[in-house]
């Protein structure tokens, strides 16, 4: 298709197919395909045109109509795909025009896609769409500014969708009672994308990246069988215990501490957060007593004492960092006291007030309801 006239012709044909004939039913399949072809044309034009608003609106209308027609035709997967295409279009518009409302629409659209995939029992695609919805709401959170109500809504949606994403990833294991061979790969893809978002946030200076770091830590904890609401460890939920891969559990634990310490917002709060996670990790099978636990402890100790020489020595001697996920290994090697010096706190005997401070600053997993 090369002209707007052809796209308009397809839309006219689709509308005709949706009308109920005297005998029989509307031809939803043909209408869905025609709307989809028109949507692809308008999407292509919107992406390459400077004055693209009219193309953008037409693309949105056609993707929405295509998805609705696919639903009527009982083609749930195709309906979901159309919603994904629409969500990506909203997300791109949000990035290009710094438009908060577009990110909100992207989040809602990806949620709709996840619901359609859920009806088709496509849990991997469902989780993927929920992750995209969570990422869209993180963009809203970054742009909320002084709007307290919007900031609260965006944080709540981000947390809820992240939790739902992780729950969906676990669903296939819990329902089928099979060994979760594919789960680590799914979690890793989610974490990798989240950290890409983190790097983009930091480089663009649109935020501090705390939301992304917290999301990545939540995913790591879920792999290890740590309930992200209660922080209670359940060995039967530890993917790596089930797979008999204690070394991978150890790596996850060290990755969590590196992610906590990578925050450059405030070194004292980063240490409080890392120490809180370290106390939980000490009971995790695979991490407890491992070289990774010692490496994590050395890094945390250097931060607690504001000792740059010890930090450099810990990084030099902690060869375990080299074997972590590449993105986190790079973060580990770049650890500094960028967030300022750590206050002289005895973090091993901190009061509940200090723990509450960490919750207020970073947001606790218990915020998710």
Coordinates of C-alpha atoms in Angstrom, one line a residue:
X1 CA 0.0 0.0 0.0
X2 CA 1.4 3.4 -1.0
X3 CA -1.3 6.0 -0.7
X4 CA -3.7 7.4 1.8
X5 CA -6.5 6.8 -0.7
X6 CA -5.9 3.1 -0.6
X7 CA -5.9 3.2 3.2
X8 CA -9.2 5.0 3.2
X9 CA -10.6 2.5 0.7
X10 CA -9.7 -0.3 3.1
X11 CA -11.4 1.5 6.0
X12 CA -14.5 1.9 4.0
X13 CA -14.5 -1.8 3.1
X14 CA -13.9 -2.7 6.8
X15 CA -16.9 -0.6 7.8
X16 CA -19.0 -2.3 5.2
X17 CA -18.0 -5.8 6.4
X18 CA -18.9 -4.8 10.0
X19 CA -22.5 -4.1 9.0
X20 CA -24.9 -6.9 9.7
X21 CA -26.3 -8.2 6.4
X22 CA -30.0 -9.2 6.0
X23 CA -29.0 -12.8 6.3
X24 CA -25.9 -14.0 8.2
X25 CA -23.4 -12.2 10.3
X26 CA -20.9 -9.4 9.9
X27 CA -17.6 -10.4 8.4
X28 CA -15.4 -9.6 11.3
X29 CA -12.3 -11.4 9.9
X30 CA -12.2 -9.4 6.8
X31 CA -12.9 -6.2 8.7
X32 CA -10.0 -6.9 11.1
X33 CA -7.6 -7.6 8.3
X34 CA -8.6 -4.4 6.4
X35 CA -8.2 -2.2 9.5
X36 CA -4.9 -3.8 10.2
X37 CA -3.5 -3.1 6.7
X38 CA -4.7 0.5 7.0
X39 CA -3.2 0.8 10.5
X40 CA 0.2 -0.4 9.2
X41 CA 0.2 2.2 6.5
X42 CA -0.7 5.0 8.8
X43 CA 1.8 3.8 11.4
X44 CA 4.6 3.8 8.8
X45 CA 3.6 7.3 7.6
X46 CA 3.4 8.6 11.2
X47 CA 7.0 7.4 11.9
X48 CA 8.5 9.0 8.9
X49 CA 6.6 12.3 8.7
X50 CA 7.4 15.4 10.7
X51 CA 3.8 16.7 10.7
X52 CA 2.4 13.3 11.6
X53 CA -0.4 14.0 14.0
X54 CA -3.2 13.1 11.5
X55 CA -1.4 9.9 10.5
X56 CA -0.9 9.1 14.2
X57 CA -4.5 9.5 15.1
X58 CA -5.6 7.4 12.1
X59 CA -3.2 4.7 13.0
X60 CA -4.5 4.6 16.6
X61 CA -8.1 4.4 15.4
X62 CA -7.3 1.6 12.9
X63 CA -5.4 -0.5 15.4
X64 CA -8.2 -0.1 17.9
X65 CA -10.8 -1.1 15.3
X66 CA -8.7 -4.0 14.1
X67 CA -8.3 -5.4 17.7
X68 CA -12.1 -5.1 18.3
X69 CA -12.9 -6.9 15.1
X70 CA -10.5 -9.7 15.9
X71 CA -12.1 -10.0 19.3
X72 CA -15.5 -10.3 17.6
X73 CA -14.1 -13.0 15.3
X74 CA -12.7 -14.9 18.4
X75 CA -9.1 -14.3 17.3
X76 CA -7.8 -13.4 20.7
X77 CA -4.1 -13.6 19.8
X78 CA -4.5 -11.3 16.8
X79 CA -6.5 -8.9 18.9
X80 CA -3.7 -8.8 21.4
X81 CA -1.1 -8.2 18.8
X82 CA -3.0 -5.2 17.5
X83 CA -3.2 -3.8 21.0
X84 CA 0.6 -4.3 21.4
X85 CA 1.2 -2.4 18.1
X86 CA -1.1 0.4 19.5
X87 CA 0.7 0.5 22.8
X88 CA 4.1 0.8 21.1
X89 CA 2.7 3.7 19.0
X90 CA 1.5 5.5 22.2
X91 CA 4.9 4.9 23.9
X92 CA 6.8 6.3 20.9
X93 CA 4.6 9.3 20.9
X94 CA 5.3 9.8 24.6
X95 CA 9.0 9.7 24.0
X96 CA 9.0 11.9 20.9
X97 CA 6.7 14.6 22.4
X98 CA 7.4 14.1 26.1
X99 CA 3.7 13.5 26.5
X100 CA 2.6 12.1 29.8
X101 CA -0.9 11.2 28.6
X102 CA 0.6 9.1 25.8
X103 CA 2.5 7.0 28.3
X104 CA -0.7 6.6 30.4
X105 CA -2.5 5.4 27.3
X106 CA 0.4 3.1 26.5
X107 CA 0.2 1.5 29.9
X108 CA -3.6 1.0 29.6
X109 CA -3.2 -0.5 26.1
X110 CA -0.5 -2.9 27.1
X111 CA -2.7 -4.0 30.0
X112 CA -5.5 -4.7 27.6
X113 CA -3.1 -6.8 25.4
X114 CA -2.1 -8.8 28.5
X115 CA -5.7 -9.5 29.3
X116 CA -6.3 -10.8 25.8
X117 CA -3.2 -13.0 26.0
X118 CA -4.4 -14.3 29.3
X119 CA -7.7 -15.5 27.8
X120 CA -5.6 -17.5 25.3
X121 CA -3.4 -18.9 28.1
X122 CA -0.3 -17.3 26.7
X123 CA 1.4 -16.5 30.0
X124 CA 4.8 -15.6 28.5
X125 CA 3.2 -13.0 26.2
X126 CA 0.9 -11.9 29.0
X127 CA 3.9 -11.2 31.3
X128 CA 5.8 -9.4 28.5
X129 CA 2.9 -7.0 28.0
X130 CA 2.5 -6.4 31.7
X131 CA 6.2 -5.6 31.8
X132 CA 5.7 -3.0 29.0
X133 CA 2.8 -1.5 30.9
X134 CA 4.9 -1.2 34.0
X135 CA 7.7 0.5 32.0
X136 CA 5.2 3.0 30.6
X137 CA 4.0 4.0 34.0
X138 CA 7.6 4.4 35.1
X139 CA 7.9 7.0 32.4
X140 CA 4.9 8.7 33.8
X141 CA 6.5 8.7 37.3
X142 CA 9.7 10.3 35.9
X143 CA 7.6 13.1 34.4
X144 CA 5.2 13.7 37.3
X145 CA 7.2 16.6 38.6
X146 CA 5.4 18.4 41.4
X147 CA 2.1 16.8 40.7
X148 CA 1.7 14.7 43.9
X149 CA -1.5 13.0 42.8
X150 CA 0.0 11.9 39.5
X151 CA 3.2 10.8 41.2
X152 CA 1.2 8.7 43.7
X153 CA -0.9 7.1 40.9
X154 CA 2.1 6.3 38.7
X155 CA 4.0 4.7 41.6
X156 CA 1.1 2.6 42.6
X157 CA 0.5 1.5 39.0
X158 CA 4.2 0.7 38.5
X159 CA 4.3 -1.4 41.6
X160 CA 1.1 -3.2 40.9
X161 CA 2.0 -4.0 37.4
X162 CA 5.5 -5.1 38.3
X163 CA 4.1 -7.5 40.9
X164 CA 1.6 -8.8 38.4
X165 CA 4.3 -9.3 35.8
X166 CA 6.4 -11.4 38.3
X167 CA 3.3 -13.3 39.4
X168 CA 2.5 -14.2 35.8
X169 CA 6.0 -15.4 35.2
X170 CA 5.6 -17.8 38.1
X171 CA 2.1 -18.9 36.9
X172 CA 3.2 -21.6 34.4
X173 CA 5.5 -23.2 37.0
X174 CA 2.9 -23.2 39.8
X175 CA 0.0 -24.5 37.6
X176 CA 1.9 -27.1 35.6
X177 CA 4.2 -28.2 38.5
X178 CA 7.1 -28.6 36.1
X179 CA 10.7 -27.7 36.6
X180 CA 11.0 -24.0 35.7
X181 CA 13.7 -24.4 33.1
X182 CA 12.5 -21.3 31.1
X183 CA 11.8 -19.0 34.0
X184 CA 15.4 -17.8 34.6
X185 CA 15.5 -16.7 31.0
X186 CA 12.2 -14.9 31.2
X187 CA 13.3 -13.1 34.4
X188 CA 16.6 -12.2 32.9
X189 CA 15.0 -10.7 29.8
X190 CA 12.8 -8.6 32.1
X191 CA 15.7 -7.5 34.3
X192 CA 17.8 -6.6 31.2
X193 CA 15.1 -4.5 29.7
X194 CA 14.5 -2.8 33.1
X195 CA 18.2 -1.9 33.3
X196 CA 18.2 -0.6 29.8
X197 CA 15.4 1.7 30.9
X198 CA 17.6 2.6 34.0
X199 CA 20.6 3.5 31.8
X200 CA 18.4 5.6 29.5
X201 CA 16.9 7.4 32.5
X202 CA 20.4 8.2 33.9
X203 CA 21.8 9.3 30.6
X204 CA 18.9 11.5 29.8
X205 CA 18.8 13.0 33.3
X206 CA 15.1 12.6 33.4
X207 CA 15.2 10.9 36.8
X208 CA 17.3 9.1 39.4
X209 CA 16.6 5.6 38.2
X210 CA 15.5 4.4 41.6
X211 CA 12.2 3.0 40.2
X212 CA 14.1 0.9 37.7
X213 CA 16.6 -0.4 40.2
X214 CA 13.9 -1.3 42.6
X215 CA 12.0 -3.2 39.9
X216 CA 15.1 -5.1 38.9
X217 CA 15.8 -6.0 42.6
X218 CA 12.2 -7.3 43.0
X219 CA 12.7 -9.6 40.0
X220 CA 16.0 -10.9 41.4
X221 CA 14.3 -11.6 44.7
X222 CA 11.4 -13.5 43.2
X223 CA 13.8 -15.8 41.4
X224 CA 15.3 -16.6 44.8
X225 CA 12.0 -17.3 46.4
X226 CA 11.7 -14.1 48.4
X227 CA 8.2 -12.8 48.8
X228 CA 8.4 -9.2 47.6
X229 CA 5.5 -8.2 49.9
X230 CA 6.7 -9.8 53.2
X231 CA 10.4 -10.3 52.4
X232 CA 10.0 -13.8 53.7
X233 CA 12.2 -16.5 52.1
X234 CA 10.6 -19.8 50.9
X235 CA 13.1 -22.3 49.7
X236 CA 10.4 -24.2 47.7
X237 CA 9.9 -21.0 45.6
X238 CA 13.7 -20.7 44.9
X239 CA 14.0 -21.4 41.2
X240 CA 17.6 -22.4 41.5
X241 CA 17.0 -24.8 44.4
X242 CA 14.5 -26.6 42.2
X243 CA 16.9 -26.6 39.3
X244 CA 19.8 -27.6 41.5
X245 CA 21.8 -24.5 40.5
X246 CA 23.1 -23.0 43.7
X247 CA 25.8 -21.0 41.9
X248 CA 23.1 -19.1 40.0
X249 CA 21.4 -18.3 43.3
X250 CA 24.7 -16.9 44.6
X251 CA 25.1 -14.7 41.6
X252 CA 21.6 -13.3 42.0
X253 CA 22.4 -12.4 45.6
X254 CA 25.5 -10.5 44.7
X255 CA 23.6 -8.8 41.8
X256 CA 21.0 -7.5 44.3
X257 CA 23.7 -5.9 46.5
X258 CA 25.3 -4.2 43.5
X259 CA 22.0 -2.9 42.3
X260 CA 21.3 -1.4 45.7
X261 CA 24.7 0.2 45.9
X262 CA 24.5 1.6 42.4
X263 CA 22.1 4.3 43.4
X264 CA 23.9 7.6 43.2
X265 CA 21.0 9.6 44.8
X266 CA 22.2 9.2 48.4
X267 CA 24.9 6.8 49.5
X268 CA 23.6 6.5 53.1
X269 CA 20.2 5.4 51.9
X270 CA 21.8 3.0 49.4
X271 CA 23.7 1.4 52.2
X272 CA 20.6 1.1 54.3
X273 CA 18.8 -0.5 51.4
X274 CA 21.7 -2.9 50.6
X275 CA 22.0 -3.9 54.3
X276 CA 18.3 -4.6 54.5
X277 CA 18.5 -6.9 51.5
X278 CA 21.7 -8.5 52.8
X279 CA 20.0 -9.5 56.0
X280 CA 17.3 -11.3 53.9
X281 CA 19.8 -12.9 51.6
X282 CA 21.8 -14.6 54.3
X283 CA 19.1 -17.3 54.6
X284 CA 18.9 -18.0 50.9
X285 CA 20.1 -21.4 49.7
X286 CA 23.0 -21.0 47.3
X287 CA 24.0 -17.5 48.4
X288 CA 24.6 -18.2 52.1
X289 CA 28.2 -19.1 52.7
X290 CA 29.2 -18.5 49.0
X291 CA 32.1 -16.5 47.6
X292 CA 29.4 -14.2 46.3
X293 CA 28.2 -13.5 49.8
X294 CA 31.7 -12.6 50.9
X295 CA 32.1 -10.3 47.9
X296 CA 28.8 -8.6 48.6
X297 CA 29.8 -8.2 52.3
X298 CA 33.2 -6.7 51.3
X299 CA 31.5 -4.1 49.0
X300 CA 28.9 -3.2 51.7
X301 CA 31.5 -2.9 54.4
X302 CA 33.6 -0.5 52.3
X303 CA 30.5 1.6 51.7
X304 CA 29.6 1.6 55.4
X305 CA 33.1 2.9 56.3
X306 CA 33.5 5.4 53.4
X307 CA 36.7 3.6 52.5
X308 CA 37.5 4.2 48.8
X309 CA 40.7 2.1 49.0
X310 CA 38.8 -0.9 50.5
X311 CA 36.1 -0.5 47.8
X312 CA 38.8 -0.5 45.1
X313 CA 40.4 -3.5 46.7
X314 CA 37.1 -5.3 47.0
X315 CA 36.3 -4.7 43.4
X316 CA 39.8 -5.9 42.3
X317 CA 39.6 -9.1 44.4
X318 CA 35.9 -9.9 43.8
X319 CA 36.4 -12.0 40.6
X320 CA 32.8 -13.2 41.1
X321 CA 31.6 -9.9 39.6
X322 CA 33.0 -10.9 36.2
X323 CA 30.6 -13.8 36.0
X324 CA 27.4 -11.9 36.7
X325 CA 24.9 -10.8 34.1
X326 CA 27.0 -8.4 31.8
X327 CA 24.9 -5.3 32.5
X328 CA 25.1 -5.8 36.3
X329 CA 28.8 -6.7 36.1
X330 CA 29.5 -3.4 34.4
X331 CA 27.6 -1.6 37.1
X332 CA 29.5 -3.4 39.8
X333 CA 32.9 -2.5 38.3
X334 CA 31.9 1.2 38.3
X335 CA 30.8 1.4 41.9
X336 CA 31.9 4.7 43.6
X337 CA 30.7 6.9 46.4
X338 CA 28.9 9.1 43.8
X339 CA 26.0 9.6 46.2
X340 CA 28.2 11.4 48.7
X341 CA 29.7 10.0 51.9
X342 CA 27.8 7.6 54.1
X343 CA 26.8 9.0 57.4
X344 CA 28.5 7.3 60.4
X345 CA 25.8 4.8 61.1
X346 CA 26.1 1.3 62.7
X347 CA 23.9 -0.3 60.0
X348 CA 23.9 -3.7 61.8
X349 CA 22.1 -2.2 64.7
X350 CA 19.9 0.4 63.0
X351 CA 16.7 1.5 64.6
X352 CA 13.3 1.0 62.9
X353 CA 13.4 4.7 62.1
X354 CA 16.4 4.2 59.8
X355 CA 14.7 1.3 58.1
X356 CA 11.6 3.4 57.6
X357 CA 13.9 6.1 56.1
X358 CA 15.0 3.6 53.5
X359 CA 11.4 2.6 52.7
X360 CA 10.4 6.3 52.3
X361 CA 13.4 7.0 50.0
X362 CA 13.4 3.9 47.8
X363 CA 9.9 2.6 48.2
X364 CA 9.5 -0.8 49.8
X365 CA 8.2 -4.0 48.2
X366 CA 5.6 -3.9 50.9
X367 CA 4.1 -0.8 49.1
X368 CA 2.6 -3.2 46.6
X369 CA -0.9 -4.1 47.5

